[in-house]
Amino acid sequence: MVPVSHDHTARLAALDAASLRRTRRVVDAKDGPHLQVDGRALLSFASNDYLGLSQHPALIAAAQEAAGRYGVGATSSPLVCGHEAPHDALEAELAAFVGRPRALYFGSGYLANVGLVPALVGRGDAVFSDALNHACLIDGVRLSRAEAHVYPHVDLAALGERLAASTAQRKLVVTDAVFSMDGNIAPLRELLSLCEQHDALLMVDDAHGFGVLGPQGRGTAAHLGVADAPRLVYMATLGKAAGCAGAFVAGEADTVEWVMQRARTYIFATATPAMVAAAVRASLKVIAHDEGRRDHVAALTRRLHTGMAGLPWRLLPSDTCIQPLIVGENQPTLELAAALRERGLWVPAIRPPTVPEGTARLRVSLSAAHSHADVDRLLQALADVST
Ligand SMILES: *Cc1c(COP(=O)(O)O)cnc(C)c1O
């Protein structure tokens, strides 16, 4: 018998009552955003494959070639024997791409953030975190045991006051570069000047800007002209626009060396398979040289944003690939997603705790693999269900 205090049946029923139970669907086949899901064709606006690279032939070939050479598993932590030639070459290329002296490749963005924050600050230090930061930054802050200050979303005045009032030995500001559920861009230049003023470090999570924003897709920091700021610790993930898996941190050589010495999620986890690192290397080449993909997804984004403006839902002021439609309550949000699914469209409903109470939404995300006709199909379906 499960102890009464652990009655999971009742706890699940409470999730159901609040429309908060999450489910998974089985994707049987995919061709870009065109999926076979539980035997049905669905056009997806759910992925973060912003550049449409997850099925790119050059990436698949690179992974296959590396699998032939290194096998499919790295067999140990990078600090034991898991750091193979593709990982080493990838780190050098990532550092050069984002214009920093050194980079370190992690197994995932979640692992990177949960390892990075505690590597940079601890007891006696203070960390300042934007209220809309991604869950894994929040977890990293908690694990660090540094004094945590959550400042109102992109409120520079409030952040400045808290930095000024802090007597902590080390101060770290952490922020998403592109907020994952809203699509807006953090004011990195202004954040850096506050950090300058208060002798703090700025750690930026560019999960949604890397590959998409900035010259050649070098990311949000490059887009805002601050990529080489010495106070910036840059982190980005490689499972979204890069179409593969993993994440990296880039910064001053000794900062990155320190992270390698201290980040427990780097030290105590088996290295990512070399075939994935090889795929990321191939992805970087496409990201840097295939400007057409960024142009195309930017055109789709403008078309969608303009088209959605005529619909009855509140739209957030985003010009990134993330275009949220705010519905409000959980149940109507789920109903809207279900109505779209009946029309063959997959748009995820995002509910609390991922977003604040009362701001449940459809998170529409675009990919270079979408066509203009795909976007028009979504707009037509939204217009149909709104009447
Ligand atoms: C997706 C995401 C992560 C997690 O990255 P994974 O590689 O999927 O673990 C981290 N930060 C942000 C802002 C994200 O959107």
mmCIF file of C-alpha atoms and ligand atoms in Angstrom:
data_model
loop_
_atom_site.group_PDB
_atom_site.id
_atom_site.type_symbol
_atom_site.label_atom_id
_atom_site.label_comp_id
_atom_site.label_asym_id
_atom_site.label_seq_id
_atom_site.Cartn_x
_atom_site.Cartn_y
_atom_site.Cartn_z
ATOM 1 C CA MET A 1 0.000 0.000 0.000
ATOM 2 C CA VAL A 2 1.187 3.514 -0.795
ATOM 3 C CA PRO A 3 1.188 5.539 2.455
ATOM 4 C CA VAL A 4 -1.975 7.655 2.810
ATOM 5 C CA SER A 5 0.077 10.865 2.778
ATOM 6 C CA HIS A 6 1.442 9.782 -0.625
ATOM 7 C CA ASP A 7 -1.925 9.070 -2.237
ATOM 8 C CA HIS A 8 -0.849 9.666 -5.848
ATOM 9 C CA THR A 9 -4.255 8.784 -7.231
ATOM 10 C CA ALA A 10 -5.771 11.682 -5.280
ATOM 11 C CA ARG A 11 -2.902 13.990 -6.166
ATOM 12 C CA LEU A 12 -3.332 13.225 -9.863
ATOM 13 C CA ALA A 13 -7.071 13.816 -9.539
ATOM 14 C CA ALA A 14 -6.299 17.271 -8.145
ATOM 15 C CA LEU A 15 -4.166 17.970 -11.237
ATOM 16 C CA ASP A 16 -7.060 16.870 -13.435
ATOM 17 C CA ALA A 17 -9.491 19.090 -11.536
ATOM 18 C CA ALA A 18 -7.233 22.103 -12.182
ATOM 19 C CA SER A 19 -6.707 21.185 -15.878
ATOM 20 C CA LEU A 20 -3.022 20.802 -15.087
ATOM 21 C CA ARG A 21 -2.368 17.169 -16.011
ATOM 22 C CA ARG A 22 0.203 16.942 -18.799
ATOM 23 C CA THR A 23 0.169 14.216 -21.403
ATOM 24 C CA ARG A 24 2.511 13.100 -24.144
ATOM 25 C CA ARG A 25 1.716 12.178 -27.709
ATOM 26 C CA VAL A 26 3.688 9.669 -29.724
ATOM 27 C CA VAL A 27 5.276 11.074 -32.860
ATOM 28 C CA ASP A 28 5.547 8.165 -35.298
ATOM 29 C CA ALA A 29 7.152 9.993 -38.194
ATOM 30 C CA LYS A 30 8.234 13.488 -39.063
ATOM 31 C CA ASP A 31 9.136 15.540 -42.083
ATOM 32 C CA GLY A 32 9.992 18.977 -40.698
ATOM 33 C CA PRO A 33 6.807 20.319 -39.073
ATOM 34 C CA HIS A 34 4.642 17.681 -40.787
ATOM 35 C CA LEU A 35 4.174 14.931 -38.237
ATOM 36 C CA GLN A 36 2.365 11.629 -37.910
ATOM 37 C CA VAL A 37 1.006 11.619 -34.365
ATOM 38 C CA ASP A 38 -0.950 8.656 -33.021
ATOM 39 C CA GLY A 39 -1.676 7.734 -36.631
ATOM 40 C CA ARG A 40 -2.823 11.215 -37.678
ATOM 41 C CA ALA A 41 -1.171 13.900 -39.827
ATOM 42 C CA LEU A 42 -0.540 17.088 -37.861
ATOM 43 C CA LEU A 43 1.136 20.341 -38.854
ATOM 44 C CA SER A 44 3.228 21.347 -35.850
ATOM 45 C CA PHE A 45 3.865 24.816 -34.454
ATOM 46 C CA ALA A 46 5.242 23.261 -31.298
ATOM 47 C CA SER A 47 8.932 22.659 -31.881
ATOM 48 C CA ASN A 48 11.919 24.904 -31.256
ATOM 49 C CA ASP A 49 13.547 23.754 -34.510
ATOM 50 C CA TYR A 50 13.674 27.413 -35.572
ATOM 51 C CA LEU A 51 16.004 26.902 -38.516
ATOM 52 C CA GLY A 52 14.601 23.513 -39.540
ATOM 53 C CA LEU A 53 17.976 21.812 -39.004
ATOM 54 C CA SER A 54 16.992 18.760 -36.943
ATOM 55 C CA GLN A 55 16.657 16.619 -40.077
ATOM 56 C CA HIS A 56 19.273 18.356 -42.226
ATOM 57 C CA PRO A 57 21.183 15.764 -44.302
ATOM 58 C CA ALA A 58 24.612 17.252 -43.485
ATOM 59 C CA LEU A 59 23.948 16.943 -39.753
ATOM 60 C CA ILE A 60 22.677 13.380 -40.085
ATOM 61 C CA ALA A 61 25.718 12.416 -42.178
ATOM 62 C CA ALA A 62 28.092 13.957 -39.614
ATOM 63 C CA ALA A 63 26.410 12.033 -36.800
ATOM 64 C CA GLN A 64 26.577 8.777 -38.756
ATOM 65 C CA GLU A 65 30.236 9.250 -39.610
ATOM 66 C CA ALA A 66 31.135 9.983 -35.978
ATOM 67 C CA ALA A 67 29.046 7.050 -34.734
ATOM 68 C CA GLY A 68 31.110 4.813 -37.020
ATOM 69 C CA ARG A 69 34.321 6.144 -35.527
ATOM 70 C CA TYR A 70 33.496 6.701 -31.849
ATOM 71 C CA GLY A 71 30.405 4.553 -31.304
ATOM 72 C CA VAL A 72 27.165 5.829 -29.878
ATOM 73 C CA GLY A 73 28.228 6.435 -26.277
ATOM 74 C CA ALA A 74 31.022 8.512 -24.760
ATOM 75 C CA THR A 75 31.397 5.991 -21.884
ATOM 76 C CA SER A 76 32.375 8.400 -19.090
ATOM 77 C CA SER A 77 32.539 11.943 -17.837
ATOM 78 C CA PRO A 78 34.571 14.368 -19.985
ATOM 79 C CA LEU A 79 37.030 14.605 -17.076
ATOM 80 C CA VAL A 80 37.668 10.861 -17.169
ATOM 81 C CA CYS A 81 37.781 9.567 -20.749
ATOM 82 C CA GLY A 82 34.639 11.004 -22.363
ATOM 83 C CA HIS A 83 36.205 14.093 -23.940
ATOM 84 C CA GLU A 84 36.748 13.032 -27.535
ATOM 85 C CA ALA A 85 38.119 14.850 -30.580
ATOM 86 C CA PRO A 86 34.679 16.008 -31.838
ATOM 87 C CA HIS A 87 33.889 17.546 -28.424
ATOM 88 C CA ASP A 88 37.237 19.322 -28.334
ATOM 89 C CA ALA A 89 36.929 20.694 -31.873
ATOM 90 C CA LEU A 90 33.336 21.739 -31.215
ATOM 91 C CA GLU A 91 34.286 23.779 -28.140
ATOM 92 C CA ALA A 92 36.933 25.687 -30.103
ATOM 93 C CA GLU A 93 34.437 26.367 -32.897
ATOM 94 C CA LEU A 94 31.685 27.473 -30.517
ATOM 95 C CA ALA A 95 34.037 29.887 -28.741
ATOM 96 C CA ALA A 96 35.175 31.377 -32.051
ATOM 97 C CA PHE A 97 31.592 31.604 -33.313
ATOM 98 C CA VAL A 98 30.356 33.645 -30.365
ATOM 99 C CA GLY A 99 33.605 35.627 -30.160
ATOM 100 C CA ARG A 100 34.844 34.490 -26.738
ATOM 101 C CA PRO A 101 38.162 32.943 -25.715
ATOM 102 C CA ARG A 102 36.771 29.611 -24.552
ATOM 103 C CA ALA A 103 33.658 27.419 -24.481
ATOM 104 C CA LEU A 104 32.572 24.306 -22.592
ATOM 105 C CA TYR A 105 30.033 21.824 -24.021
ATOM 106 C CA PHE A 106 27.349 20.453 -21.656
ATOM 107 C CA GLY A 107 24.888 17.586 -22.100
ATOM 108 C CA SER A 108 21.841 19.863 -22.076
ATOM 109 C CA GLY A 109 20.743 23.398 -21.314
ATOM 110 C CA TYR A 110 19.143 22.235 -18.111
ATOM 111 C CA LEU A 111 22.381 20.647 -16.958
ATOM 112 C CA ALA A 112 24.385 23.695 -17.988
ATOM 113 C CA ASN A 113 22.270 26.131 -15.958
ATOM 114 C CA VAL A 114 21.957 23.902 -12.937
ATOM 115 C CA GLY A 115 25.735 23.510 -12.963
ATOM 116 C CA LEU A 116 26.736 27.038 -13.902
ATOM 117 C CA VAL A 117 24.981 29.163 -11.296
ATOM 118 C CA PRO A 118 26.365 27.171 -8.324
ATOM 119 C CA ALA A 119 29.810 27.209 -9.959
ATOM 120 C CA LEU A 120 29.723 31.015 -10.112
ATOM 121 C CA VAL A 121 28.127 31.890 -6.742
ATOM 122 C CA GLY A 122 27.578 30.220 -3.369
ATOM 123 C CA ARG A 123 26.888 31.006 0.274
ATOM 124 C CA GLY A 124 27.621 34.648 1.097
ATOM 125 C CA ASP A 125 27.078 35.683 -2.528
ATOM 126 C CA ALA A 126 23.953 37.120 -4.121
ATOM 127 C CA VAL A 127 22.154 36.245 -7.326
ATOM 128 C CA PHE A 128 19.606 38.480 -9.064
ATOM 129 C CA SER A 129 17.160 36.683 -11.315
ATOM 130 C CA ASP A 130 14.493 38.017 -13.705
ATOM 131 C CA ALA A 131 10.977 36.966 -12.647
ATOM 132 C CA LEU A 132 10.343 35.285 -16.015
ATOM 133 C CA ASN A 133 13.564 33.295 -16.199
ATOM 134 C CA HIS A 134 13.440 29.704 -17.390
ATOM 135 C CA ALA A 135 12.844 26.991 -14.784
ATOM 136 C CA CYS A 136 16.381 25.623 -15.011
ATOM 137 C CA LEU A 137 17.897 29.015 -14.139
ATOM 138 C CA ILE A 138 15.592 29.122 -11.141
ATOM 139 C CA ASP A 139 16.765 25.658 -10.125
ATOM 140 C CA GLY A 140 20.390 26.701 -10.597
ATOM 141 C CA VAL A 141 19.799 29.691 -8.322
ATOM 142 C CA ARG A 142 18.251 27.444 -5.654
ATOM 143 C CA LEU A 143 21.084 24.946 -5.794
ATOM 144 C CA SER A 144 23.711 27.673 -5.508
ATOM 145 C CA ARG A 145 22.664 28.583 -1.927
ATOM 146 C CA ALA A 146 23.469 32.203 -2.769
ATOM 147 C CA GLU A 147 21.016 34.821 -1.495
ATOM 148 C CA ALA A 148 18.336 34.994 -4.206
ATOM 149 C CA HIS A 149 16.683 38.215 -5.393
ATOM 150 C CA VAL A 150 13.957 37.873 -8.003
ATOM 151 C CA TYR A 151 13.476 41.223 -9.730
ATOM 152 C CA PRO A 152 10.316 42.171 -11.679
ATOM 153 C CA HIS A 153 10.542 41.251 -15.366
ATOM 154 C CA VAL A 154 13.185 43.438 -17.131
ATOM 155 C CA ASP A 155 12.768 46.127 -14.454
ATOM 156 C CA LEU A 156 16.194 47.777 -14.570
ATOM 157 C CA ALA A 157 15.398 50.336 -11.869
ATOM 158 C CA ALA A 158 14.344 47.630 -9.396
ATOM 159 C CA LEU A 159 17.403 45.551 -10.255
ATOM 160 C CA GLY A 160 19.682 48.594 -9.805
ATOM 161 C CA GLU A 161 18.237 49.272 -6.357
ATOM 162 C CA ARG A 162 18.732 45.696 -5.241
ATOM 163 C CA LEU A 163 22.277 45.555 -6.577
ATOM 164 C CA ALA A 164 23.084 48.808 -4.800
ATOM 165 C CA ALA A 165 21.634 47.562 -1.501
ATOM 166 C CA SER A 166 23.499 44.247 -1.578
ATOM 167 C CA THR A 167 26.626 43.770 0.505
ATOM 168 C CA ALA A 168 27.302 40.280 -0.857
ATOM 169 C CA GLN A 169 30.855 39.380 -1.745
ATOM 170 C CA ARG A 170 30.029 38.344 -5.316
ATOM 171 C CA LYS A 171 26.990 39.408 -7.315
ATOM 172 C CA LEU A 172 25.578 37.563 -10.301
ATOM 173 C CA VAL A 173 22.681 38.689 -12.499
ATOM 174 C CA VAL A 174 21.005 35.918 -14.505
ATOM 175 C CA THR A 175 18.560 36.371 -17.365
ATOM 176 C CA ASP A 176 17.074 34.694 -20.383
ATOM 177 C CA ALA A 177 18.221 36.550 -23.511
ATOM 178 C CA VAL A 178 14.950 35.796 -25.313
ATOM 179 C CA PHE A 179 12.202 34.938 -22.820
ATOM 180 C CA SER A 180 11.053 31.459 -23.708
ATOM 181 C CA MET A 181 7.292 31.829 -23.223
ATOM 182 C CA ASP A 182 6.966 35.508 -24.274
ATOM 183 C CA GLY A 183 9.505 35.941 -27.062
ATOM 184 C CA ASN A 184 10.796 39.382 -25.976
ATOM 185 C CA ILE A 185 14.521 40.216 -25.823
ATOM 186 C CA ALA A 186 16.315 41.216 -22.593
ATOM 187 C CA PRO A 187 18.121 44.605 -22.630
ATOM 188 C CA LEU A 188 21.595 43.083 -22.345
ATOM 189 C CA ARG A 189 23.500 46.318 -22.902
ATOM 190 C CA GLU A 190 21.665 48.068 -20.062
ATOM 191 C CA LEU A 191 22.001 45.003 -17.837
ATOM 192 C CA LEU A 192 25.746 44.987 -18.492
ATOM 193 C CA SER A 193 26.111 48.621 -17.561
ATOM 194 C CA LEU A 194 24.281 47.959 -14.276
ATOM 195 C CA CYS A 195 26.652 45.056 -13.681
ATOM 196 C CA GLU A 196 29.558 47.377 -14.421
ATOM 197 C CA GLN A 197 28.239 49.917 -11.929
ATOM 198 C CA HIS A 198 27.781 47.340 -9.161
ATOM 199 C CA ASP A 199 30.679 45.033 -9.946
ATOM 200 C CA ALA A 200 28.466 42.096 -10.870
ATOM 201 C CA LEU A 201 28.749 39.356 -13.477
ATOM 202 C CA LEU A 202 25.953 38.838 -16.048
ATOM 203 C CA MET A 203 24.981 35.331 -17.065
ATOM 204 C CA VAL A 204 22.755 35.115 -20.107
ATOM 205 C CA ASP A 205 20.766 32.088 -21.311
ATOM 206 C CA ASP A 206 20.408 32.407 -25.081
ATOM 207 C CA ALA A 207 18.439 29.204 -25.720
ATOM 208 C CA HIS A 208 16.104 31.014 -28.132
ATOM 209 C CA GLY A 209 18.450 33.535 -29.747
ATOM 210 C CA PHE A 210 21.449 31.412 -30.683
ATOM 211 C CA GLY A 211 21.384 30.580 -34.385
ATOM 212 C CA VAL A 212 18.501 32.964 -35.039
ATOM 213 C CA LEU A 213 19.546 36.442 -33.904
ATOM 214 C CA GLY A 214 22.693 38.410 -34.652
ATOM 215 C CA PRO A 215 25.016 38.407 -37.663
ATOM 216 C CA GLN A 216 25.286 34.821 -39.000
ATOM 217 C CA GLY A 217 23.102 33.698 -36.072
ATOM 218 C CA ARG A 218 25.817 34.394 -33.495
ATOM 219 C CA GLY A 219 23.135 35.047 -30.887
ATOM 220 C CA THR A 220 21.413 37.776 -28.916
ATOM 221 C CA ALA A 221 24.604 39.215 -27.396
ATOM 222 C CA ALA A 222 26.052 39.686 -30.895
ATOM 223 C CA HIS A 223 22.694 41.079 -32.073
ATOM 224 C CA LEU A 224 22.923 43.741 -29.338
ATOM 225 C CA GLY A 225 26.657 44.338 -29.894
ATOM 226 C CA VAL A 226 27.840 43.104 -26.479
ATOM 227 C CA ALA A 227 29.183 39.627 -27.285
ATOM 228 C CA ASP A 228 32.738 40.441 -26.170
ATOM 229 C CA ALA A 229 31.880 42.107 -22.833
ATOM 230 C CA PRO A 230 34.244 40.564 -20.252
ATOM 231 C CA ARG A 231 31.477 40.565 -17.606
ATOM 232 C CA LEU A 232 29.239 38.453 -19.787
ATOM 233 C CA VAL A 233 29.000 34.709 -19.218
ATOM 234 C CA TYR A 234 27.164 33.480 -22.304
ATOM 235 C CA MET A 235 25.215 30.243 -22.343
ATOM 236 C CA ALA A 236 23.189 28.803 -25.225
ATOM 237 C CA THR A 237 21.493 25.523 -25.983
ATOM 238 C CA LEU A 238 22.015 23.378 -29.070
ATOM 239 C CA GLY A 239 18.736 21.471 -29.149
ATOM 240 C CA LYS A 240 16.679 24.362 -30.525
ATOM 241 C CA ALA A 241 17.832 26.368 -33.567
ATOM 242 C CA ALA A 242 20.959 24.202 -33.847
ATOM 243 C CA GLY A 243 18.682 21.165 -34.206
ATOM 244 C CA CYS A 244 20.871 18.770 -32.163
ATOM 245 C CA ALA A 245 21.312 18.462 -28.382
ATOM 246 C CA GLY A 246 23.457 19.904 -25.612
ATOM 247 C CA ALA A 247 24.446 23.394 -24.591
ATOM 248 C CA PHE A 248 27.558 25.433 -24.019
ATOM 249 C CA VAL A 249 28.927 28.196 -21.875
ATOM 250 C CA ALA A 250 31.385 30.699 -23.348
ATOM 251 C CA GLY A 251 33.370 33.435 -21.666
ATOM 252 C CA GLU A 252 36.788 34.469 -20.398
ATOM 253 C CA ALA A 253 39.216 31.537 -20.438
ATOM 254 C CA ASP A 254 39.636 31.367 -16.675
ATOM 255 C CA THR A 255 35.915 31.745 -16.029
ATOM 256 C CA VAL A 256 35.236 28.756 -18.266
ATOM 257 C CA GLU A 257 38.120 26.816 -16.693
ATOM 258 C CA TRP A 258 36.625 27.554 -13.248
ATOM 259 C CA VAL A 259 33.222 26.302 -14.420
ATOM 260 C CA MET A 260 34.868 23.094 -15.651
ATOM 261 C CA GLN A 261 36.484 22.627 -12.238
ATOM 262 C CA ARG A 262 33.274 23.293 -10.311
ATOM 263 C CA ALA A 263 30.093 22.535 -12.313
ATOM 264 C CA ARG A 264 28.855 19.251 -10.868
ATOM 265 C CA THR A 265 26.569 18.599 -13.844
ATOM 266 C CA TYR A 266 29.650 18.656 -16.079
ATOM 267 C CA ILE A 267 31.941 16.665 -13.814
ATOM 268 C CA PHE A 268 29.534 13.944 -12.706
ATOM 269 C CA ALA A 269 27.647 13.264 -15.943
ATOM 270 C CA THR A 270 28.615 11.040 -18.852
ATOM 271 C CA ALA A 271 29.747 13.131 -21.818
ATOM 272 C CA THR A 272 27.337 13.634 -24.703
ATOM 273 C CA PRO A 273 27.937 11.084 -27.474
ATOM 274 C CA ALA A 274 30.604 12.248 -29.940
ATOM 275 C CA MET A 275 28.098 11.779 -32.770
ATOM 276 C CA VAL A 276 25.995 14.576 -31.288
ATOM 277 C CA ALA A 277 29.026 16.881 -31.012
ATOM 278 C CA ALA A 278 29.837 16.061 -34.653
ATOM 279 C CA ALA A 279 26.265 16.936 -35.674
ATOM 280 C CA VAL A 280 26.540 20.263 -33.833
ATOM 281 C CA ARG A 281 29.777 21.027 -35.714
ATOM 282 C CA ALA A 282 27.964 20.463 -39.011
ATOM 283 C CA SER A 283 25.048 22.548 -37.733
ATOM 284 C CA LEU A 284 27.343 25.483 -36.938
ATOM 285 C CA LYS A 285 28.477 25.556 -40.573
ATOM 286 C CA VAL A 286 24.887 25.723 -41.816
ATOM 287 C CA ILE A 287 23.954 28.325 -39.192
ATOM 288 C CA ALA A 288 26.852 30.561 -40.193
ATOM 289 C CA HIS A 289 26.431 30.298 -43.953
ATOM 290 C CA ASP A 290 22.765 29.662 -44.754
ATOM 291 C CA GLU A 291 21.341 33.173 -44.326
ATOM 292 C CA GLY A 292 18.274 32.119 -46.312
ATOM 293 C CA ARG A 293 16.912 30.141 -43.371
ATOM 294 C CA ARG A 294 16.970 33.168 -41.065
ATOM 295 C CA ASP A 295 15.436 35.387 -43.745
ATOM 296 C CA HIS A 296 12.675 32.878 -44.381
ATOM 297 C CA VAL A 297 11.714 32.377 -40.726
ATOM 298 C CA ALA A 298 11.786 36.167 -40.189
ATOM 299 C CA ALA A 299 9.359 36.606 -43.112
ATOM 300 C CA LEU A 300 7.092 33.894 -41.673
ATOM 301 C CA THR A 301 7.199 35.582 -38.263
ATOM 302 C CA ARG A 302 6.099 38.929 -39.712
ATOM 303 C CA ARG A 303 3.315 37.241 -41.683
ATOM 304 C CA LEU A 304 2.033 35.415 -38.603
ATOM 305 C CA HIS A 305 2.307 38.394 -36.262
ATOM 306 C CA THR A 306 0.418 40.619 -38.700
ATOM 307 C CA GLY A 307 -2.210 37.965 -39.377
ATOM 308 C CA MET A 308 -2.808 37.253 -35.697
ATOM 309 C CA ALA A 309 -3.327 40.913 -34.870
ATOM 310 C CA GLY A 310 -6.855 40.706 -36.308
ATOM 311 C CA LEU A 311 -7.844 37.860 -33.962
ATOM 312 C CA PRO A 312 -9.565 38.257 -30.591
ATOM 313 C CA TRP A 313 -6.645 37.135 -28.401
ATOM 314 C CA ARG A 314 -3.990 39.350 -26.845
ATOM 315 C CA LEU A 315 -0.686 39.111 -28.652
ATOM 316 C CA LEU A 316 2.653 39.784 -26.983
ATOM 317 C CA PRO A 317 5.044 42.243 -28.658
ATOM 318 C CA SER A 318 7.475 39.605 -29.901
ATOM 319 C CA ASP A 319 9.441 39.694 -33.132
ATOM 320 C CA THR A 320 11.220 36.419 -32.512
ATOM 321 C CA CYS A 321 10.073 32.965 -33.689
ATOM 322 C CA ILE A 322 8.072 32.671 -30.439
ATOM 323 C CA GLN A 323 4.595 34.141 -30.951
ATOM 324 C CA PRO A 324 2.335 33.635 -27.916
ATOM 325 C CA LEU A 325 -1.448 34.109 -28.029
ATOM 326 C CA ILE A 326 -2.613 34.897 -24.496
ATOM 327 C CA VAL A 327 -5.920 33.228 -23.613
ATOM 328 C CA GLY A 328 -5.938 33.590 -19.811
ATOM 329 C CA GLU A 329 -7.548 30.676 -18.001
ATOM 330 C CA ASN A 330 -6.392 27.075 -18.340
ATOM 331 C CA GLN A 331 -9.559 25.399 -19.583
ATOM 332 C CA PRO A 332 -10.292 27.740 -22.545
ATOM 333 C CA THR A 333 -6.628 27.501 -23.520
ATOM 334 C CA LEU A 334 -6.849 23.714 -23.636
ATOM 335 C CA GLU A 335 -10.111 23.946 -25.598
ATOM 336 C CA LEU A 336 -8.542 26.250 -28.163
ATOM 337 C CA ALA A 337 -5.581 23.891 -28.600
ATOM 338 C CA ALA A 338 -8.037 20.984 -28.985
ATOM 339 C CA ALA A 339 -10.080 22.868 -31.613
ATOM 340 C CA LEU A 340 -6.905 23.491 -33.608
ATOM 341 C CA ARG A 341 -5.896 19.853 -33.272
ATOM 342 C CA GLU A 342 -9.244 18.832 -34.769
ATOM 343 C CA ARG A 343 -8.227 20.939 -37.739
ATOM 344 C CA GLY A 344 -4.892 19.101 -38.023
ATOM 345 C CA LEU A 345 -2.745 21.708 -36.253
ATOM 346 C CA TRP A 346 -0.544 21.172 -33.235
ATOM 347 C CA VAL A 347 -0.044 24.309 -31.160
ATOM 348 C CA PRO A 348 0.923 23.730 -27.527
ATOM 349 C CA ALA A 349 -1.125 25.158 -24.664
ATOM 350 C CA ILE A 350 1.220 26.526 -21.987
ATOM 351 C CA ARG A 351 -0.185 26.739 -18.463
ATOM 352 C CA PRO A 352 1.017 27.582 -14.973
ATOM 353 C CA PRO A 353 3.463 26.875 -13.451
ATOM 354 C CA THR A 354 5.361 27.363 -16.734
ATOM 355 C CA VAL A 355 3.746 30.833 -17.033
ATOM 356 C CA PRO A 356 2.090 33.050 -14.371
ATOM 357 C CA GLU A 357 -1.498 32.281 -13.245
ATOM 358 C CA GLY A 358 -4.117 33.770 -15.542
ATOM 359 C CA THR A 359 -1.773 34.008 -18.557
ATOM 360 C CA ALA A 360 -2.261 30.556 -20.068
ATOM 361 C CA ARG A 361 -1.479 30.768 -23.730
ATOM 362 C CA LEU A 362 -0.891 29.092 -27.032
ATOM 363 C CA ARG A 363 2.803 29.229 -27.750
ATOM 364 C CA VAL A 364 3.137 29.345 -31.507
ATOM 365 C CA SER A 365 6.671 28.780 -32.680
ATOM 366 C CA LEU A 366 7.893 29.060 -36.215
ATOM 367 C CA SER A 367 10.551 27.191 -38.133
ATOM 368 C CA ALA A 368 12.365 27.778 -41.387
ATOM 369 C CA ALA A 369 10.883 24.398 -42.338
ATOM 370 C CA HIS A 370 7.403 25.998 -42.446
ATOM 371 C CA SER A 371 6.074 27.410 -45.708
ATOM 372 C CA HIS A 372 3.999 30.550 -46.131
ATOM 373 C CA ALA A 373 1.066 28.223 -46.862
ATOM 374 C CA ASP A 374 1.603 26.498 -43.483
ATOM 375 C CA VAL A 375 1.365 29.845 -41.699
ATOM 376 C CA ASP A 376 -1.749 30.787 -43.667
ATOM 377 C CA ARG A 377 -3.324 27.485 -42.688
ATOM 378 C CA LEU A 378 -2.787 28.294 -39.004
ATOM 379 C CA LEU A 379 -4.197 31.809 -39.425
ATOM 380 C CA GLN A 380 -7.268 30.460 -41.221
ATOM 381 C CA ALA A 381 -7.872 27.860 -38.497
ATOM 382 C CA LEU A 382 -7.554 30.504 -35.761
ATOM 383 C CA ALA A 383 -10.017 32.723 -37.620
ATOM 384 C CA ASP A 384 -12.442 29.773 -37.970
ATOM 385 C CA VAL A 385 -12.386 28.851 -34.284
ATOM 386 C CA SER A 386 -12.657 32.467 -33.128
ATOM 387 C CA THR A 387 -16.142 32.872 -34.648
HETATM 388 C C1 LIG B 1 14.928 24.906 -23.465
HETATM 389 C C2 LIG B 1 15.590 25.819 -22.515
HETATM 390 C C3 LIG B 1 16.584 25.368 -21.654
HETATM 391 C C4 LIG B 1 16.911 23.917 -21.496
HETATM 392 O O1 LIG B 1 17.733 23.473 -22.512
HETATM 393 P P1 LIG B 1 17.755 21.917 -22.855
HETATM 394 O O2 LIG B 1 18.924 21.766 -23.733
HETATM 395 O O3 LIG B 1 16.454 21.619 -23.503
HETATM 396 O O4 LIG B 1 17.909 21.196 -21.551
HETATM 397 C C5 LIG B 1 17.259 26.297 -20.914
HETATM 398 N N1 LIG B 1 16.939 27.609 -20.945
HETATM 399 C C6 LIG B 1 15.952 28.059 -21.725
HETATM 400 C C7 LIG B 1 15.649 29.520 -21.732
HETATM 401 C C8 LIG B 1 15.240 27.187 -22.521
HETATM 402 O O5 LIG B 1 14.241 27.627 -23.272
#
